[in-house]
Each structure stands twice: as structure tokens, then as C-alpha cells.
Short mmCIF file of C-alpha atoms in Angstrom, two decimals:
data_model
loop_
_atom_site.label_atom_id
_atom_site.label_comp_id
_atom_site.label_asym_id
_atom_site.label_seq_id
_atom_site.Cartn_x
_atom_site.Cartn_y
_atom_site.Cartn_z
CA UNK A 1 0.00 0.00 0.00
CA UNK A 2 1.15 3.50 -0.73
CA UNK A 3 0.01 6.97 0.24
CA UNK A 4 -2.99 7.37 2.48
CA UNK A 5 -5.63 4.66 2.72
CA UNK A 6 -9.06 4.80 4.31
CA UNK A 7 -11.52 2.08 5.24
CA UNK A 8 -14.32 1.52 4.72
CA UNK A 9 -14.91 3.43 1.50
CA UNK A 10 -18.66 3.47 2.04
CA UNK A 11 -20.63 3.20 5.28
CA UNK A 12 -24.34 3.27 5.96
CA UNK A 13 -25.37 3.44 9.59
CA UNK A 14 -28.41 4.07 11.70
CA UNK A 15 -28.53 6.85 14.22
CA UNK A 16 -28.03 4.48 17.13
CA UNK A 17 -25.09 2.57 15.68
CA UNK A 18 -21.44 2.83 16.67
CA UNK A 19 -18.86 2.57 13.93
CA UNK A 20 -15.27 3.60 13.29
CA UNK A 21 -13.45 5.03 10.30
CA UNK A 22 -9.85 4.06 9.83
CA UNK A 23 -7.03 5.95 8.14
CA UNK A 24 -3.50 4.73 7.56
CA UNK A 25 -0.63 6.63 6.01
CA UNK A 26 2.42 4.95 4.50
CA UNK A 27 4.40 8.14 3.98
CA UNK A 28 6.28 8.39 7.27
CA UNK A 29 4.46 11.60 8.13
CA UNK A 30 4.03 13.03 11.62
CA UNK A 31 0.79 14.98 11.24
CA UNK A 32 -2.67 13.64 10.41
CA UNK A 33 -6.01 15.32 9.83
CA UNK A 34 -9.73 14.56 9.59
CA UNK A 35 -11.87 16.67 7.26
CA UNK A 36 -15.59 16.63 6.55
CA UNK A 37 -16.88 17.41 3.08
CA UNK A 38 -20.62 18.00 2.81
CA UNK A 39 -22.48 18.74 -0.39
CA UNK A 40 -22.15 22.38 -1.43
CA UNK A 41 -19.97 23.29 1.56
CA UNK A 42 -16.24 23.96 1.81
CA UNK A 43 -14.04 21.34 3.37
CA UNK A 44 -14.23 21.53 7.13
CA UNK A 45 -11.21 20.68 9.24
CA UNK A 46 -12.32 18.55 12.17
CA UNK A 47 -9.24 17.31 14.00
CA UNK A 48 -5.49 17.64 13.76
CA UNK A 49 -2.89 15.36 15.30
CA UNK A 50 0.83 15.94 15.48
CA UNK A 51 3.05 13.14 16.77
CA UNK A 52 -0.05 11.40 18.11
CA UNK A 53 -1.18 14.40 20.13
CA UNK A 54 -4.38 16.20 19.28
CA UNK A 55 -3.61 19.83 18.57
CA UNK A 56 -6.91 20.98 17.16
CA UNK A 57 -10.55 20.24 17.68
CA UNK A 58 -12.69 22.59 15.66
CA UNK A 59 -15.84 22.60 17.78
CA UNK A 60 -16.76 19.16 16.58
CA UNK A 61 -19.71 17.50 18.38
CA UNK A 62 -18.75 14.85 20.90
CA UNK A 63 -20.48 12.17 18.85
CA UNK A 64 -17.26 12.24 16.80
CA UNK A 65 -14.30 10.90 18.75
CA UNK A 66 -10.82 10.73 17.18
CA UNK A 67 -8.02 8.41 18.16
CA UNK A 68 -4.41 8.39 17.04
CA UNK A 69 -2.60 5.36 18.48
CA UNK A 70 0.58 6.04 16.48
CA UNK A 71 1.78 8.38 13.78
CA UNK A 72 0.63 6.04 11.01
CA UNK A 73 -2.95 5.43 12.10
CA UNK A 74 -5.92 7.65 12.76
CA UNK A 75 -9.43 6.61 13.69
CA UNK A 76 -12.71 8.44 13.87
CA UNK A 77 -15.19 6.77 16.20
CA UNK A 78 -18.82 7.54 15.49
CA UNK A 79 -21.83 7.14 17.77
CA UNK A 80 -25.42 8.37 17.80
CA UNK A 81 -24.93 10.35 14.61
CA UNK A 82 -27.51 12.56 12.97
CA UNK A 83 -28.62 12.53 9.31
CA UNK A 84 -26.82 15.83 8.77
CA UNK A 85 -23.56 14.04 9.53
CA UNK A 86 -23.86 12.27 6.18
CA UNK A 87 -20.82 13.41 4.21
CA UNK A 88 -17.48 12.40 2.74
CA UNK A 89 -14.88 12.08 5.50
CA UNK A 90 -11.36 12.64 4.30
CA UNK A 91 -8.14 11.83 6.08
CA UNK A 92 -4.89 13.58 5.24
CA UNK A 93 -1.29 13.56 6.40
CA UNK A 94 1.72 15.85 6.11
CA UNK A 95 5.37 15.56 6.98
CA UNK A 96 5.03 17.92 9.91
CA UNK A 97 2.37 20.21 11.26
CA UNK A 98 3.71 23.18 9.38
CA UNK A 99 2.07 25.61 7.03
CA UNK A 100 4.64 24.88 4.34
CA UNK A 101 3.97 21.17 4.24
CA UNK A 102 1.77 19.60 1.62
CA UNK A 103 -1.17 17.57 2.86
CA UNK A 104 -1.81 14.28 1.09
CA UNK A 105 -5.34 12.94 1.17
CA UNK A 106 -6.90 9.51 1.25
CA UNK A 107 -9.84 8.44 -0.92
CA UNK A 108 -12.38 9.22 1.78
CA UNK A 109 -15.22 7.34 3.46
CA UNK A 110 -18.67 8.22 2.18
CA UNK A 111 -20.95 8.06 5.21
CA UNK A 112 -24.71 7.90 5.07
CA UNK A 113 -26.68 8.20 8.31
CA UNK A 114 -30.24 6.94 8.13
CA UNK B 1 -8.12 37.17 7.51
CA UNK B 2 -7.39 34.36 5.12
CA UNK B 3 -9.72 33.60 2.31
CA UNK B 4 -9.70 31.75 -1.00
CA UNK B 5 -12.25 32.57 -3.66
CA UNK B 6 -13.04 30.39 -6.64
CA UNK B 7 -15.75 32.35 -8.35
CA UNK B 8 -16.41 29.79 -11.06
CA UNK B 9 -18.74 27.19 -9.63
CA UNK B 10 -18.94 25.05 -12.74
CA UNK B 11 -17.29 25.10 -16.16
CA UNK B 12 -18.17 22.95 -19.16
CA UNK B 13 -15.91 22.57 -22.16
CA UNK B 14 -15.54 20.26 -25.10
CA UNK B 15 -12.50 18.05 -25.35
CA UNK B 16 -9.35 19.74 -26.68
CA UNK B 17 -10.44 23.18 -25.52
CA UNK B 18 -8.19 25.12 -23.18
CA UNK B 19 -9.72 26.08 -19.85
CA UNK B 20 -8.58 28.37 -17.02
CA UNK B 21 -9.72 27.98 -13.44
CA UNK B 22 -9.48 31.14 -11.38
CA UNK B 23 -8.29 31.45 -7.80
CA UNK B 24 -8.07 34.66 -5.79
CA UNK B 25 -6.69 34.67 -2.28
CA UNK B 26 -6.46 37.00 0.69
CA UNK B 27 -3.80 36.99 3.35
CA UNK B 28 -1.96 39.52 5.47
CA UNK B 29 1.19 37.44 5.60
CA UNK B 30 4.12 37.88 3.26
CA UNK B 31 5.04 34.22 3.60
CA UNK B 32 2.43 31.80 2.42
CA UNK B 33 1.85 28.77 0.23
CA UNK B 34 -0.74 28.13 -2.43
CA UNK B 35 -1.95 24.73 -3.56
CA UNK B 36 -4.16 23.16 -6.18
CA UNK B 37 -5.90 19.83 -5.67
CA UNK B 38 -8.01 17.75 -8.02
CA UNK B 39 -10.98 15.72 -6.76
CA UNK B 40 -12.23 13.21 -9.34
CA UNK B 41 -15.58 11.45 -8.85
CA UNK B 42 -13.84 8.76 -6.77
CA UNK B 43 -13.48 11.36 -4.00
CA UNK B 44 -9.76 11.45 -3.32
CA UNK B 45 -8.13 14.87 -3.27
CA UNK B 46 -5.09 14.63 -5.50
CA UNK B 47 -2.27 17.09 -4.90
CA UNK B 48 -1.24 18.98 -8.06
CA UNK B 49 1.06 21.80 -7.08
CA UNK B 50 2.46 23.85 -4.21
CA UNK B 51 3.84 27.33 -4.75
CA UNK B 52 5.43 29.61 -2.17
CA UNK B 53 4.87 33.33 -2.09
CA UNK B 54 8.45 34.18 -3.03
CA UNK B 55 8.40 32.26 -6.27
CA UNK B 56 6.36 34.03 -8.91
CA UNK B 57 7.60 32.00 -11.82
CA UNK B 58 4.89 30.34 -13.79
CA UNK B 59 4.97 26.59 -13.80
CA UNK B 60 4.15 24.11 -16.52
CA UNK B 61 3.66 20.40 -16.09
CA UNK B 62 2.51 18.68 -19.24
CA UNK B 63 -0.90 20.06 -20.14
CA UNK B 64 -1.16 21.89 -16.80
CA UNK B 65 0.16 25.38 -16.15
CA UNK B 66 -0.15 27.79 -13.29
CA UNK B 67 0.01 31.58 -13.34
CA UNK B 68 0.87 33.16 -9.99
CA UNK B 69 0.46 36.93 -9.79
CA UNK B 70 1.00 38.56 -6.42
CA UNK B 71 -0.11 41.94 -7.74
CA UNK B 72 -3.63 40.61 -8.21
CA UNK B 73 -3.48 37.92 -5.49
CA UNK B 74 -4.30 35.28 -8.03
CA UNK B 75 -3.09 31.77 -8.70
CA UNK B 76 -4.86 30.58 -11.82
CA UNK B 77 -4.72 27.11 -13.29
CA UNK B 78 -4.90 26.37 -17.01
CA UNK B 79 -5.49 23.02 -18.65
CA UNK B 80 -4.44 22.94 -22.28
CA UNK B 81 -6.18 20.61 -24.72
CA UNK B 82 -8.57 19.33 -22.07
CA UNK B 83 -9.51 15.67 -21.92
CA UNK B 84 -12.51 13.82 -20.49
CA UNK B 85 -10.27 12.51 -17.69
CA UNK B 86 -9.78 16.09 -16.54
CA UNK B 87 -13.41 16.16 -15.39
CA UNK B 88 -13.27 16.75 -11.65
CA UNK B 89 -13.68 19.36 -8.95
CA UNK B 90 -10.58 21.49 -8.56
CA UNK B 91 -9.72 23.18 -5.27
CA UNK B 92 -7.36 26.04 -4.64
CA UNK B 93 -5.99 26.34 -1.10
CA UNK B 94 -3.89 28.70 0.99
CA UNK B 95 -1.66 28.15 3.99
CA UNK B 96 0.09 31.02 5.71
CA UNK B 97 2.32 31.57 8.70
CA UNK B 98 -0.38 33.27 10.72
CA UNK B 99 -3.00 30.68 10.01
CA UNK B 100 -1.96 28.18 12.69
CA UNK B 101 -0.89 25.79 9.97
CA UNK B 102 -4.39 25.39 8.59
CA UNK B 103 -5.07 24.82 4.94
CA UNK B 104 -7.85 27.15 3.79
CA UNK B 105 -9.76 25.81 0.81
CA UNK B 106 -11.85 27.56 -1.77
CA UNK B 107 -15.26 26.18 -2.59
CA UNK B 108 -14.01 24.43 -5.70
CA UNK B 109 -14.72 24.60 -9.42
CA UNK B 110 -16.42 21.65 -11.09
CA UNK B 111 -14.96 21.08 -14.55
CA UNK B 112 -16.86 18.93 -17.02
CA UNK B 113 -15.11 17.99 -20.22
CA UNK B 114 -17.41 16.55 -22.87
CA UNK B 115 -16.19 14.34 -25.72
#
């Protein structure tokens, strides 16, 4: 595997379910990100991790819970979601948490909440 | 404040036409980086180019070229002889020193290339 991978690619869940999104980067990067992309809205940065420490949480509801067990893996745990949470969730990584560094994105998980 | 504006919501062209996607940015910093990403229907954001604020040279990569003009705060992207595979949403983004390392995206331009 190369680059940034995300699983699953598609997920349908009910509002009472608990599920997790997984992201893995094979680039040796130290920073990882979760973004949400809803229809007709700009990309929203949700969480940022640098060297496994969370450095940003952009007022994201607590029903989204990130986890970064090591610099290569990032999870987004989901519980009691709402239909408006349906979106494309993108993971990205960069060499460091620095404004000059390029972020490389995974293919995304398309989430549908029923 | 940082801002990226992509005024063109959607562009349609016929194959082999040239097309330019506009990007206008706002920043108070003198040191910043500009990016273009391509998002095909599969969803992945594909990195195309990064340009720093001190390098105003235009760049060409195959059929792609970028025109960076600080005087007008623009970083436009041109596809020459467009192909159907160029159909995608294209995002311009800005990252500056004062932006706490965030990447600020424009709203994207959807390009449709018809055969």
C-alpha cells in the first residue's frame, strides 16, 4: 500500500449505531487530519494530530471521537450520529504540522446516516 | 483574515479546448503557500502543485500550467487541450504563517469535459 488509505470506503449506519473510520498513512508523516466534506460546503477541518497528540478540535460534536494510536494510524469513532452528519470524510497527512507542508489525502469514506 | 475565492462554480468545455480555473486569495502574511488539488468522482483529493509566495515564476507540467500573480493575489490554473479525464472538482488552497498551519480551501470549481 502506498500513500494514504481509508476504510471503509462506504458506510451506511443508523442513528443508534457505533462505527469507526480508519485511516492509515504509509508516507512516514508526523501529522494527520480529519476533514468533513458535505455537499455544497467547503471542506471543514475537524481534527489535527501531530506526533499522536491532538492539537486541534474545531468545535466538533462529541459524537465524533478521534483516536491516534501512532503516527501512522488515525481513527474516527462515530456514535449516535444525525442525518446531517452524512458526508465524505477525508483523512490527510503531512510531513510535519507546518504551514509549508503539503497535505496528502486519502480516498475518503462516504458516510450515510439513516 | 485568510480567504480563498473560486468564483467559477462550474465550467463545461468540449474536449481539446483550453480552460482556465481562477483562484483569488487574501492573506496579510508575506510568507504563504498556495496549492491546487483535483478531486475526481472517486473522491480522493489529489495534490497537483504547491507554490510559495516568493516564487512568482509560472509553472508548466505537461498540459497543466499555473500563473501566480501577487499583484492581483491570483493563482490561476490552465489546462491545455482538455480531456474527459480532466473532469473533476478542482480546489485552490492557501496556507500562511499566521494561520496556525491550517489549509484554507476555496469552494471548488467543477470542470466537465465533454467528448
